[in-house]
Amino acid sequence: MAEPASVPLRVAIVGSGGMAVARAERIAARSDMQLVTIAGRNPDTRAALATRFGVEHTHDWKSTVARSDVDAVIVATHPDTHAPMGAAALAAGKHLFSESPLALTTLDAVRLLRLADQRGLVIRVGHTSPLRPGPRLVREQVAALGGALHDDLVMHFPFDLRAGRDAGFDQRISGHPLVYAILLGYPAIYARGPITHIAAAATMEPAGHAFDRAVAVVNLRFRDGGLATITYRRGFDGDSESGRTVICRQGVVDFSEAADHIGITDADGGRMLLIPDGDPWNDELSEFVAAIREGRPMSVSAHEAARVVDIIDAARRAADAGSAFAEI
Ligand SMILES: NC(=O)c1ccc[n+]([C@@H]2O[C@H](COP(=O)([O-])OP(=O)(O)OC[C@H]3O[C@@H](n4cnc5c(N)ncnc54)[C@H](OP(=O)(O)O)[C@@H]3O)[C@@H](O)[C@H]2O)c1
């Protein structure tokens, strides 16, 4: 039974790192959500976060996700824990907001979808990258220029020499580098339609679970004939830029992660468009609440989030096979 809109959705957050803080800040500013408790393994960061927002905290995520005074759980931990924590929350009858990815394997993603379907619960995955104002503007302009022929997206973290333990450099925690190639390259995939071919390659140094640097490259072909190349680099020194060049049927769109504008080149010449302000992290929460309360569709459905896991899985297999893989 849907709750009246005036009753806030009571939320528990699992994790107390960067995204837990980002979501908690937004929840605190909303009247339709209420933060109830925080569960995390890090006693310092979880206590600081809980104190800041005046809520309880505990190390015990299992009992937290089953609390009777919690309607929804935000899983803001590292990728290795998303599937088990998400499954426990759904099994306890809670709506699930999971940071990306939904899971690290297709099997786990399908299990989560099934659990949610059986219990009539909403799953939202925080696939924020295509919802940021820059990528949104790029998408509009690409459509106005007749669609993409080739989207060349580069994610290169500047001054990224590995210092100490970092989850992003450990495959046991964050998965293969191709996981983040697809997650951060998702703006080049979002709303492009079915993928018909995928080829991928990755290299890590040293080879093994934990690496110091990695490069992952994914080549995609879509059903409409358009192409995309996603390049993801971690662990290199220097001030390199991340961005995109989208070659369209009637022009070119340029986007740099560091700029406040995008560039358009078409038959009328070159011009710049200012990127508007926006808060996609809050927009995702609004969509989550509206899906629970009013059954509204979300810009990234649970099935689309599971498809992202399928794409990651296909990229892994393509890289292992050293050749192209078709049809997703
Ligand atoms: N939507 C977006 O724009 C966006 C942006 C960045 C990241 N993300 C996603 O958000 C997720 C978290 O990223 P982040 O940047 O917030 O990472 P982070 O700052 O490292 O935070 C992760 C948190 O999860 C905790 N944690 C990990 N394993 C746990 C466990 N087994 N039990 C309890 N707590 C556990 C960590 O505790 P410790 O302090 O002990 O490690 C830490 O508090 C990732 O899946 C990432 O892909 C999304």
PDB file of C-alpha atoms in Angstrom, residues 38-319:
ATOM      1  CA  ILE A  38      23.898   4.610   9.445  1.00  0.00           C
ATOM      2  CA  ALA A  39      25.679   1.259   9.368  1.00  0.00           C
ATOM      3  CA  GLY A  40      29.341   1.034   8.445  1.00  0.00           C
ATOM      4  CA  ARG A  41      32.478  -0.849   9.311  1.00  0.00           C
ATOM      5  CA  ASN A  42      34.563   2.293   9.776  1.00  0.00           C
ATOM      6  CA  PRO A  43      33.903   3.528  13.346  1.00  0.00           C
ATOM      7  CA  ASP A  44      35.389   6.990  12.761  1.00  0.00           C
ATOM      8  CA  THR A  45      33.629   7.979   9.540  1.00  0.00           C
ATOM      9  CA  ARG A  46      30.296   6.447  10.522  1.00  0.00           C
ATOM     10  CA  ALA A  47      30.319   8.217  13.909  1.00  0.00           C
ATOM     11  CA  ALA A  48      31.196  11.531  12.240  1.00  0.00           C
ATOM     12  CA  LEU A  49      28.415  11.135   9.678  1.00  0.00           C
ATOM     13  CA  ALA A  50      25.836  10.047  12.242  1.00  0.00           C
ATOM     14  CA  THR A  51      26.746  12.903  14.580  1.00  0.00           C
ATOM     15  CA  ARG A  52      26.517  15.423  11.761  1.00  0.00           C
ATOM     16  CA  PHE A  53      22.968  14.335  10.951  1.00  0.00           C
ATOM     17  CA  GLY A  54      21.869  13.438  14.481  1.00  0.00           C
ATOM     18  CA  VAL A  55      21.136   9.751  13.892  1.00  0.00           C
ATOM     19  CA  GLU A  56      22.219   6.411  15.347  1.00  0.00           C
ATOM     20  CA  HIS A  57      25.100   4.363  13.970  1.00  0.00           C
ATOM     21  CA  THR A  58      26.281   0.794  14.171  1.00  0.00           C
ATOM     22  CA  HIS A  59      28.691  -1.681  12.585  1.00  0.00           C
ATOM     23  CA  ASP A  60      25.844  -4.184  12.166  1.00  0.00           C
ATOM     24  CA  TRP A  61      24.470  -3.695   8.636  1.00  0.00           C
ATOM     25  CA  LYS A  62      22.494  -6.964   8.734  1.00  0.00           C
ATOM     26  CA  SER A  63      20.208  -5.904  11.566  1.00  0.00           C
ATOM     27  CA  THR A  64      20.111  -2.347  10.205  1.00  0.00           C
ATOM     28  CA  VAL A  65      18.611  -3.344   6.846  1.00  0.00           C
ATOM     29  CA  ALA A  66      15.898  -5.345   8.656  1.00  0.00           C
ATOM     30  CA  ARG A  67      14.805  -2.614  11.096  1.00  0.00           C
ATOM     31  CA  SER A  68      11.051  -2.163  11.302  1.00  0.00           C
ATOM     32  CA  ASP A  69      11.414   1.637  11.293  1.00  0.00           C
ATOM     33  CA  VAL A  70      13.260   1.614   7.937  1.00  0.00           C
ATOM     34  CA  ASP A  71      11.419   1.703   4.587  1.00  0.00           C
ATOM     35  CA  ALA A  72      14.405   1.888   2.241  1.00  0.00           C
ATOM     36  CA  VAL A  73      18.116   1.129   2.315  1.00  0.00           C
ATOM     37  CA  ILE A  74      20.862   3.019   0.528  1.00  0.00           C
ATOM     38  CA  VAL A  75      23.849   0.754  -0.106  1.00  0.00           C
ATOM     39  CA  ALA A  76      26.836   3.097  -0.451  1.00  0.00           C
ATOM     40  CA  THR A  77      29.647   0.589   0.038  1.00  0.00           C
ATOM     41  CA  HIS A  78      32.171  -0.797  -2.448  1.00  0.00           C
ATOM     42  CA  PRO A  79      30.989  -2.947  -5.383  1.00  0.00           C
ATOM     43  CA  ASP A  80      31.878  -6.332  -3.797  1.00  0.00           C
ATOM     44  CA  THR A  81      29.180  -5.849  -1.150  1.00  0.00           C
ATOM     45  CA  HIS A  82      26.323  -4.436  -3.245  1.00  0.00           C
ATOM     46  CA  ALA A  83      24.701  -7.768  -4.118  1.00  0.00           C
ATOM     47  CA  PRO A  84      24.672  -9.362  -0.637  1.00  0.00           C
ATOM     48  CA  MET A  85      23.616  -6.144   1.103  1.00  0.00           C
ATOM     49  CA  GLY A  86      21.005  -5.376  -1.549  1.00  0.00           C
ATOM     50  CA  ALA A  87      19.603  -8.901  -1.336  1.00  0.00           C
ATOM     51  CA  ALA A  88      19.367  -8.702   2.467  1.00  0.00           C
ATOM     52  CA  ALA A  89      17.533  -5.364   2.249  1.00  0.00           C
ATOM     53  CA  LEU A  90      15.058  -6.646  -0.352  1.00  0.00           C
ATOM     54  CA  ALA A  91      14.528  -9.902   1.550  1.00  0.00           C
ATOM     55  CA  ALA A  92      13.627  -7.770   4.588  1.00  0.00           C
ATOM     56  CA  GLY A  93      11.014  -5.956   2.466  1.00  0.00           C
ATOM     57  CA  LYS A  94      12.937  -2.683   1.989  1.00  0.00           C
ATOM     58  CA  HIS A  95      13.173  -0.656  -1.189  1.00  0.00           C
ATOM     59  CA  LEU A  96      16.752  -0.545  -2.411  1.00  0.00           C
ATOM     60  CA  PHE A  97      18.863   2.349  -3.605  1.00  0.00           C
ATOM     61  CA  SER A  98      22.259   0.905  -4.503  1.00  0.00           C
ATOM     62  CA  GLU A  99      25.251   2.842  -5.660  1.00  0.00           C
ATOM     63  CA  SER A 100      26.561   1.438  -8.953  1.00  0.00           C
ATOM     64  CA  PRO A 101      27.016  -1.268 -10.009  1.00  0.00           C
ATOM     65  CA  LEU A 102      23.886  -3.195  -9.011  1.00  0.00           C
ATOM     66  CA  ALA A 103      26.070  -6.319  -8.752  1.00  0.00           C
ATOM     67  CA  LEU A 104      29.331  -7.683 -10.072  1.00  0.00           C
ATOM     68  CA  THR A 105      27.774 -10.685 -11.846  1.00  0.00           C
ATOM     69  CA  THR A 106      24.743 -11.141 -14.073  1.00  0.00           C
ATOM     70  CA  LEU A 107      23.542 -13.974 -11.834  1.00  0.00           C
ATOM     71  CA  ASP A 108      23.487 -11.689  -8.774  1.00  0.00           C
ATOM     72  CA  ALA A 109      21.772  -8.901 -10.736  1.00  0.00           C
ATOM     73  CA  VAL A 110      19.022 -11.273 -11.890  1.00  0.00           C
ATOM     74  CA  ARG A 111      18.531 -12.515  -8.306  1.00  0.00           C
ATOM     75  CA  LEU A 112      18.090  -8.950  -7.077  1.00  0.00           C
ATOM     76  CA  LEU A 113      15.548  -8.143  -9.801  1.00  0.00           C
ATOM     77  CA  ARG A 114      13.630 -11.313  -8.947  1.00  0.00           C
ATOM     78  CA  LEU A 115      13.586 -10.501  -5.216  1.00  0.00           C
ATOM     79  CA  ALA A 116      12.270  -7.006  -5.915  1.00  0.00           C
ATOM     80  CA  ASP A 117       9.626  -8.292  -8.357  1.00  0.00           C
ATOM     81  CA  GLN A 118       8.400 -10.930  -5.905  1.00  0.00           C
ATOM     82  CA  ARG A 119       7.997  -8.382  -3.126  1.00  0.00           C
ATOM     83  CA  GLY A 120       6.809  -5.406  -5.179  1.00  0.00           C
ATOM     84  CA  LEU A 121       9.854  -3.332  -4.206  1.00  0.00           C
ATOM     85  CA  VAL A 122      11.729  -0.623  -6.097  1.00  0.00           C
ATOM     86  CA  ILE A 123      15.408  -0.932  -7.004  1.00  0.00           C
ATOM     87  CA  ARG A 124      17.205   2.221  -8.051  1.00  0.00           C
ATOM     88  CA  VAL A 125      20.889   2.163  -8.925  1.00  0.00           C
ATOM     89  CA  GLY A 126      22.914   5.363  -8.681  1.00  0.00           C
ATOM     90  CA  HIS A 127      24.036   5.576 -12.281  1.00  0.00           C
ATOM     91  CA  THR A 128      24.662   9.292 -11.984  1.00  0.00           C
ATOM     92  CA  SER A 129      27.157   9.812 -14.792  1.00  0.00           C
ATOM     93  CA  PRO A 130      24.711  10.266 -17.719  1.00  0.00           C
ATOM     94  CA  LEU A 131      22.392  12.409 -15.568  1.00  0.00           C
ATOM     95  CA  ARG A 132      24.977  15.088 -14.818  1.00  0.00           C
ATOM     96  CA  PRO A 133      24.225  18.395 -16.560  1.00  0.00           C
ATOM     97  CA  GLY A 134      27.231  18.144 -18.936  1.00  0.00           C
ATOM     98  CA  PRO A 135      26.417  14.692 -20.315  1.00  0.00           C
ATOM     99  CA  ARG A 136      22.712  15.645 -20.497  1.00  0.00           C
ATOM    100  CA  LEU A 137      23.567  18.687 -22.615  1.00  0.00           C
ATOM    101  CA  VAL A 138      25.863  16.582 -24.801  1.00  0.00           C
ATOM    102  CA  ARG A 139      23.017  14.095 -25.333  1.00  0.00           C
ATOM    103  CA  GLU A 140      20.594  16.856 -26.413  1.00  0.00           C
ATOM    104  CA  GLN A 141      23.117  18.352 -28.830  1.00  0.00           C
ATOM    105  CA  VAL A 142      24.100  14.968 -30.273  1.00  0.00           C
ATOM    106  CA  ALA A 143      20.414  14.294 -30.986  1.00  0.00           C
ATOM    107  CA  ALA A 144      20.073  17.735 -32.628  1.00  0.00           C
ATOM    108  CA  LEU A 145      23.077  16.912 -34.837  1.00  0.00           C
ATOM    109  CA  GLY A 146      21.510  13.718 -36.160  1.00  0.00           C
ATOM    110  CA  GLY A 147      22.895  11.207 -33.651  1.00  0.00           C
ATOM    111  CA  ALA A 148      26.365   9.854 -32.878  1.00  0.00           C
ATOM    112  CA  LEU A 149      28.563   8.086 -35.404  1.00  0.00           C
ATOM    113  CA  HIS A 150      31.445   7.773 -32.951  1.00  0.00           C
ATOM    114  CA  ASP A 151      31.507   8.721 -29.262  1.00  0.00           C
ATOM    115  CA  ASP A 152      35.101   8.788 -28.003  1.00  0.00           C
ATOM    116  CA  LEU A 153      35.031   8.959 -24.184  1.00  0.00           C
ATOM    117  CA  VAL A 154      38.182   9.073 -22.056  1.00  0.00           C
ATOM    118  CA  MET A 155      38.272   8.777 -18.252  1.00  0.00           C
ATOM    119  CA  HIS A 156      41.776   9.500 -17.040  1.00  0.00           C
ATOM    120  CA  PHE A 157      42.266  10.309 -13.362  1.00  0.00           C
ATOM    121  CA  PRO A 158      44.942  13.047 -13.074  1.00  0.00           C
ATOM    122  CA  PHE A 159      47.852  12.699 -10.616  1.00  0.00           C
ATOM    123  CA  ASP A 160      46.618   9.235  -9.722  1.00  0.00           C
ATOM    124  CA  LEU A 161      49.719   7.460  -8.431  1.00  0.00           C
ATOM    125  CA  ARG A 162      48.498   4.811  -6.036  1.00  0.00           C
ATOM    126  CA  ALA A 163      49.093   5.812  -2.426  1.00  0.00           C
ATOM    127  CA  GLY A 164      48.328   3.167   0.186  1.00  0.00           C
ATOM    128  CA  ARG A 165      45.241   0.999   0.047  1.00  0.00           C
ATOM    129  CA  ASP A 166      42.609   2.181  -2.378  1.00  0.00           C
ATOM    130  CA  ALA A 167      39.509   0.173  -3.249  1.00  0.00           C
ATOM    131  CA  GLY A 168      39.659   1.313  -6.881  1.00  0.00           C
ATOM    132  CA  PHE A 169      42.952  -0.547  -7.379  1.00  0.00           C
ATOM    133  CA  ASP A 170      41.813  -3.868  -5.966  1.00  0.00           C
ATOM    134  CA  GLN A 171      39.798  -6.230  -8.144  1.00  0.00           C
ATOM    135  CA  ARG A 172      38.564  -8.159  -5.089  1.00  0.00           C
ATOM    136  CA  ILE A 173      36.786  -4.984  -3.898  1.00  0.00           C
ATOM    137  CA  SER A 174      35.876  -3.023  -7.037  1.00  0.00           C
ATOM    138  CA  GLY A 175      35.989  -5.734  -9.685  1.00  0.00           C
ATOM    139  CA  HIS A 176      38.001  -5.802 -12.887  1.00  0.00           C
ATOM    140  CA  PRO A 177      38.963  -2.373 -14.339  1.00  0.00           C
ATOM    141  CA  LEU A 178      36.402  -3.010 -17.079  1.00  0.00           C
ATOM    142  CA  VAL A 179      33.696  -2.574 -14.395  1.00  0.00           C
ATOM    143  CA  TYR A 180      34.599   1.098 -13.942  1.00  0.00           C
ATOM    144  CA  ALA A 181      35.291   1.528 -17.656  1.00  0.00           C
ATOM    145  CA  ILE A 182      31.618   0.719 -18.260  1.00  0.00           C
ATOM    146  CA  LEU A 183      30.280   2.587 -15.190  1.00  0.00           C
ATOM    147  CA  LEU A 184      32.184   5.789 -15.946  1.00  0.00           C
ATOM    148  CA  GLY A 185      31.786   5.345 -19.703  1.00  0.00           C
ATOM    149  CA  TYR A 186      28.039   4.861 -19.320  1.00  0.00           C
ATOM    150  CA  PRO A 187      27.210   8.322 -20.805  1.00  0.00           C
ATOM    151  CA  ALA A 188      28.425   6.887 -24.140  1.00  0.00           C
ATOM    152  CA  ILE A 189      26.021   3.927 -23.762  1.00  0.00           C
ATOM    153  CA  TYR A 190      22.970   5.505 -22.097  1.00  0.00           C
ATOM    154  CA  ALA A 191      19.938   5.828 -24.406  1.00  0.00           C
ATOM    155  CA  ARG A 192      21.919   4.672 -27.452  1.00  0.00           C
ATOM    156  CA  GLY A 193      19.807   1.528 -27.937  1.00  0.00           C
ATOM    157  CA  PRO A 194      20.936  -2.087 -28.166  1.00  0.00           C
ATOM    158  CA  ILE A 195      24.616  -2.950 -28.498  1.00  0.00           C
ATOM    159  CA  THR A 196      25.346  -5.394 -31.320  1.00  0.00           C
ATOM    160  CA  HIS A 197      29.123  -5.802 -30.991  1.00  0.00           C
ATOM    161  CA  ILE A 198      31.533  -5.366 -28.111  1.00  0.00           C
ATOM    162  CA  ALA A 199      35.306  -5.738 -28.050  1.00  0.00           C
ATOM    163  CA  ALA A 200      37.460  -5.015 -25.034  1.00  0.00           C
ATOM    164  CA  ALA A 201      40.998  -5.179 -23.744  1.00  0.00           C
ATOM    165  CA  ALA A 202      42.608  -4.329 -20.426  1.00  0.00           C
ATOM    166  CA  THR A 203      46.083  -4.295 -19.028  1.00  0.00           C
ATOM    167  CA  MET A 204      47.141  -4.062 -15.381  1.00  0.00           C
ATOM    168  CA  GLU A 205      50.572  -3.644 -13.807  1.00  0.00           C
ATOM    169  CA  PRO A 206      51.437  -5.640 -11.835  1.00  0.00           C
ATOM    170  CA  ALA A 207      49.075  -8.399 -12.950  1.00  0.00           C
ATOM    171  CA  GLY A 208      47.079  -9.738 -10.022  1.00  0.00           C
ATOM    172  CA  HIS A 209      44.320  -8.749  -7.633  1.00  0.00           C
ATOM    173  CA  ALA A 210      45.785  -5.378  -6.641  1.00  0.00           C
ATOM    174  CA  PHE A 211      47.389  -3.283  -9.346  1.00  0.00           C
ATOM    175  CA  ASP A 212      49.255   0.028  -9.439  1.00  0.00           C
ATOM    176  CA  ARG A 213      48.028   1.101 -12.851  1.00  0.00           C
ATOM    177  CA  ALA A 214      45.531  -0.069 -15.397  1.00  0.00           C
ATOM    178  CA  VAL A 215      44.162   0.788 -18.828  1.00  0.00           C
ATOM    179  CA  ALA A 216      40.856  -0.600 -20.089  1.00  0.00           C
ATOM    180  CA  VAL A 217      39.455   0.039 -23.564  1.00  0.00           C
ATOM    181  CA  VAL A 218      35.980  -0.936 -24.786  1.00  0.00           C
ATOM    182  CA  ASN A 219      34.735  -0.652 -28.382  1.00  0.00           C
ATOM    183  CA  LEU A 220      30.988  -0.786 -28.963  1.00  0.00           C
ATOM    184  CA  ARG A 221      28.757  -0.904 -32.000  1.00  0.00           C
ATOM    185  CA  PHE A 222      25.077  -0.052 -31.625  1.00  0.00           C
ATOM    186  CA  ARG A 223      22.129  -1.325 -33.639  1.00  0.00           C
ATOM    187  CA  ASP A 224      21.829   2.059 -35.400  1.00  0.00           C
ATOM    188  CA  GLY A 225      25.363   1.591 -36.779  1.00  0.00           C
ATOM    189  CA  GLY A 226      26.973   4.153 -34.430  1.00  0.00           C
ATOM    190  CA  LEU A 227      30.175   3.373 -32.543  1.00  0.00           C
ATOM    191  CA  ALA A 228      31.668   4.247 -29.154  1.00  0.00           C
ATOM    192  CA  THR A 229      35.138   3.889 -27.695  1.00  0.00           C
ATOM    193  CA  ILE A 230      35.569   4.061 -23.920  1.00  0.00           C
ATOM    194  CA  THR A 231      39.060   4.450 -22.469  1.00  0.00           C
ATOM    195  CA  TYR A 232      39.601   4.194 -18.709  1.00  0.00           C
ATOM    196  CA  ARG A 233      43.003   4.849 -17.128  1.00  0.00           C
ATOM    197  CA  ARG A 234      44.003   4.606 -13.457  1.00  0.00           C
ATOM    198  CA  GLY A 235      47.270   5.063 -11.652  1.00  0.00           C
ATOM    199  CA  PHE A 236      49.205   7.473 -13.870  1.00  0.00           C
ATOM    200  CA  ASP A 237      50.938  10.704 -12.998  1.00  0.00           C
ATOM    201  CA  GLY A 238      50.318  14.003 -14.763  1.00  0.00           C
ATOM    202  CA  ASP A 239      47.483  16.422 -15.359  1.00  0.00           C
ATOM    203  CA  SER A 240      45.606  14.539 -18.066  1.00  0.00           C
ATOM    204  CA  GLU A 241      42.031  15.445 -18.988  1.00  0.00           C
ATOM    205  CA  SER A 242      38.858  13.388 -19.120  1.00  0.00           C
ATOM    206  CA  GLY A 243      36.222  14.154 -21.714  1.00  0.00           C
ATOM    207  CA  ARG A 244      34.449  13.202 -24.913  1.00  0.00           C
ATOM    208  CA  THR A 245      34.445  13.971 -28.596  1.00  0.00           C
ATOM    209  CA  VAL A 246      31.213  12.891 -30.260  1.00  0.00           C
ATOM    210  CA  ILE A 247      31.309  12.771 -34.042  1.00  0.00           C
ATOM    211  CA  CYS A 248      27.697  13.208 -35.144  1.00  0.00           C
ATOM    212  CA  ARG A 249      26.035  12.867 -38.525  1.00  0.00           C
ATOM    213  CA  GLN A 250      25.824  16.676 -38.864  1.00  0.00           C
ATOM    214  CA  GLY A 251      28.599  18.007 -36.627  1.00  0.00           C
ATOM    215  CA  VAL A 252      30.842  17.431 -33.618  1.00  0.00           C
ATOM    216  CA  VAL A 253      30.255  17.861 -29.864  1.00  0.00           C
ATOM    217  CA  ASP A 254      33.252  18.325 -27.528  1.00  0.00           C
ATOM    218  CA  PHE A 255      33.053  17.919 -23.766  1.00  0.00           C
ATOM    219  CA  SER A 256      35.786  18.263 -21.172  1.00  0.00           C
ATOM    220  CA  GLU A 257      35.161  17.206 -17.557  1.00  0.00           C
ATOM    221  CA  ALA A 258      37.077  20.328 -16.467  1.00  0.00           C
ATOM    222  CA  ALA A 259      35.087  22.883 -18.505  1.00  0.00           C
ATOM    223  CA  ASP A 260      31.897  24.807 -17.746  1.00  0.00           C
ATOM    224  CA  HIS A 261      30.762  24.597 -21.370  1.00  0.00           C
ATOM    225  CA  ILE A 262      30.590  22.169 -24.285  1.00  0.00           C
ATOM    226  CA  GLY A 263      31.761  22.908 -27.825  1.00  0.00           C
ATOM    227  CA  ILE A 264      29.594  22.474 -30.930  1.00  0.00           C
ATOM    228  CA  THR A 265      30.893  22.494 -34.487  1.00  0.00           C
ATOM    229  CA  ASP A 266      28.385  22.236 -37.333  1.00  0.00           C
ATOM    230  CA  ALA A 267      27.499  23.811 -40.669  1.00  0.00           C
ATOM    231  CA  ASP A 268      27.072  27.215 -38.936  1.00  0.00           C
ATOM    232  CA  GLY A 269      30.625  27.105 -37.518  1.00  0.00           C
ATOM    233  CA  GLY A 270      31.776  26.687 -33.919  1.00  0.00           C
ATOM    234  CA  ARG A 271      30.074  27.791 -30.695  1.00  0.00           C
ATOM    235  CA  MET A 272      30.077  27.077 -26.985  1.00  0.00           C
ATOM    236  CA  LEU A 273      27.119  26.217 -24.778  1.00  0.00           C
ATOM    237  CA  LEU A 274      27.260  26.814 -21.037  1.00  0.00           C
ATOM    238  CA  ILE A 275      26.556  23.727 -18.913  1.00  0.00           C
ATOM    239  CA  PRO A 276      23.614  24.495 -16.602  1.00  0.00           C
ATOM    240  CA  ASP A 277      23.642  23.818 -12.866  1.00  0.00           C
ATOM    241  CA  GLY A 278      22.092  20.638 -11.572  1.00  0.00           C
ATOM    242  CA  ASP A 279      22.164  18.123  -8.760  1.00  0.00           C
ATOM    243  CA  PRO A 280      21.780  14.660 -10.296  1.00  0.00           C
ATOM    244  CA  TRP A 281      22.519  12.974  -6.934  1.00  0.00           C
ATOM    245  CA  ASN A 282      19.362  14.591  -5.579  1.00  0.00           C
ATOM    246  CA  ASP A 283      17.390  13.985  -8.796  1.00  0.00           C
ATOM    247  CA  GLU A 284      18.074  10.261  -8.391  1.00  0.00           C
ATOM    248  CA  LEU A 285      16.601  10.352  -4.885  1.00  0.00           C
ATOM    249  CA  SER A 286      13.529  12.213  -6.213  1.00  0.00           C
ATOM    250  CA  GLU A 287      13.020   9.530  -8.854  1.00  0.00           C
ATOM    251  CA  PHE A 288      13.417   6.806  -6.216  1.00  0.00           C
ATOM    252  CA  VAL A 289      10.729   8.337  -3.981  1.00  0.00           C
ATOM    253  CA  ALA A 290       8.368   8.968  -6.932  1.00  0.00           C
ATOM    254  CA  ALA A 291       8.810   5.368  -8.125  1.00  0.00           C
ATOM    255  CA  ILE A 292       7.938   4.057  -4.643  1.00  0.00           C
ATOM    256  CA  ARG A 293       5.085   6.448  -3.929  1.00  0.00           C
ATOM    257  CA  GLU A 294       3.567   6.941  -7.385  1.00  0.00           C
ATOM    258  CA  GLY A 295       4.961   4.085  -9.486  1.00  0.00           C
ATOM    259  CA  ARG A 296       6.657   6.583 -11.803  1.00  0.00           C
ATOM    260  CA  PRO A 297       9.273   5.282 -14.247  1.00  0.00           C
ATOM    261  CA  MET A 298      12.899   6.208 -13.506  1.00  0.00           C
ATOM    262  CA  SER A 299      15.534   7.468 -15.915  1.00  0.00           C
ATOM    263  CA  VAL A 300      17.536   4.323 -15.089  1.00  0.00           C
ATOM    264  CA  SER A 301      15.253   1.364 -14.426  1.00  0.00           C
ATOM    265  CA  ALA A 302      16.268  -1.694 -12.434  1.00  0.00           C
ATOM    266  CA  HIS A 303      16.324  -3.647 -15.701  1.00  0.00           C
ATOM    267  CA  GLU A 304      18.613  -1.072 -17.286  1.00  0.00           C
ATOM    268  CA  ALA A 305      20.930  -1.315 -14.252  1.00  0.00           C
ATOM    269  CA  ALA A 306      20.979  -5.099 -14.721  1.00  0.00           C
ATOM    270  CA  ARG A 307      21.750  -4.549 -18.411  1.00  0.00           C
ATOM    271  CA  VAL A 308      24.802  -2.504 -17.370  1.00  0.00           C
ATOM    272  CA  VAL A 309      25.974  -5.563 -15.416  1.00  0.00           C
ATOM    273  CA  ASP A 310      25.397  -7.661 -18.568  1.00  0.00           C
ATOM    274  CA  ILE A 311      27.504  -5.205 -20.590  1.00  0.00           C
ATOM    275  CA  ILE A 312      30.310  -5.413 -18.001  1.00  0.00           C
ATOM    276  CA  ASP A 313      30.102  -9.190 -18.147  1.00  0.00           C
ATOM    277  CA  ALA A 314      30.223  -9.172 -21.966  1.00  0.00           C
ATOM    278  CA  ALA A 315      33.224  -6.808 -21.929  1.00  0.00           C
ATOM    279  CA  ARG A 316      35.006  -9.178 -19.522  1.00  0.00           C
ATOM    280  CA  ARG A 317      34.329 -12.137 -21.789  1.00  0.00           C
ATOM    281  CA  ALA A 318      35.364 -10.184 -24.879  1.00  0.00           C
ATOM    282  CA  ALA A 319      38.635  -9.185 -23.191  1.00  0.00           C
TER     283      ALA A 319
END
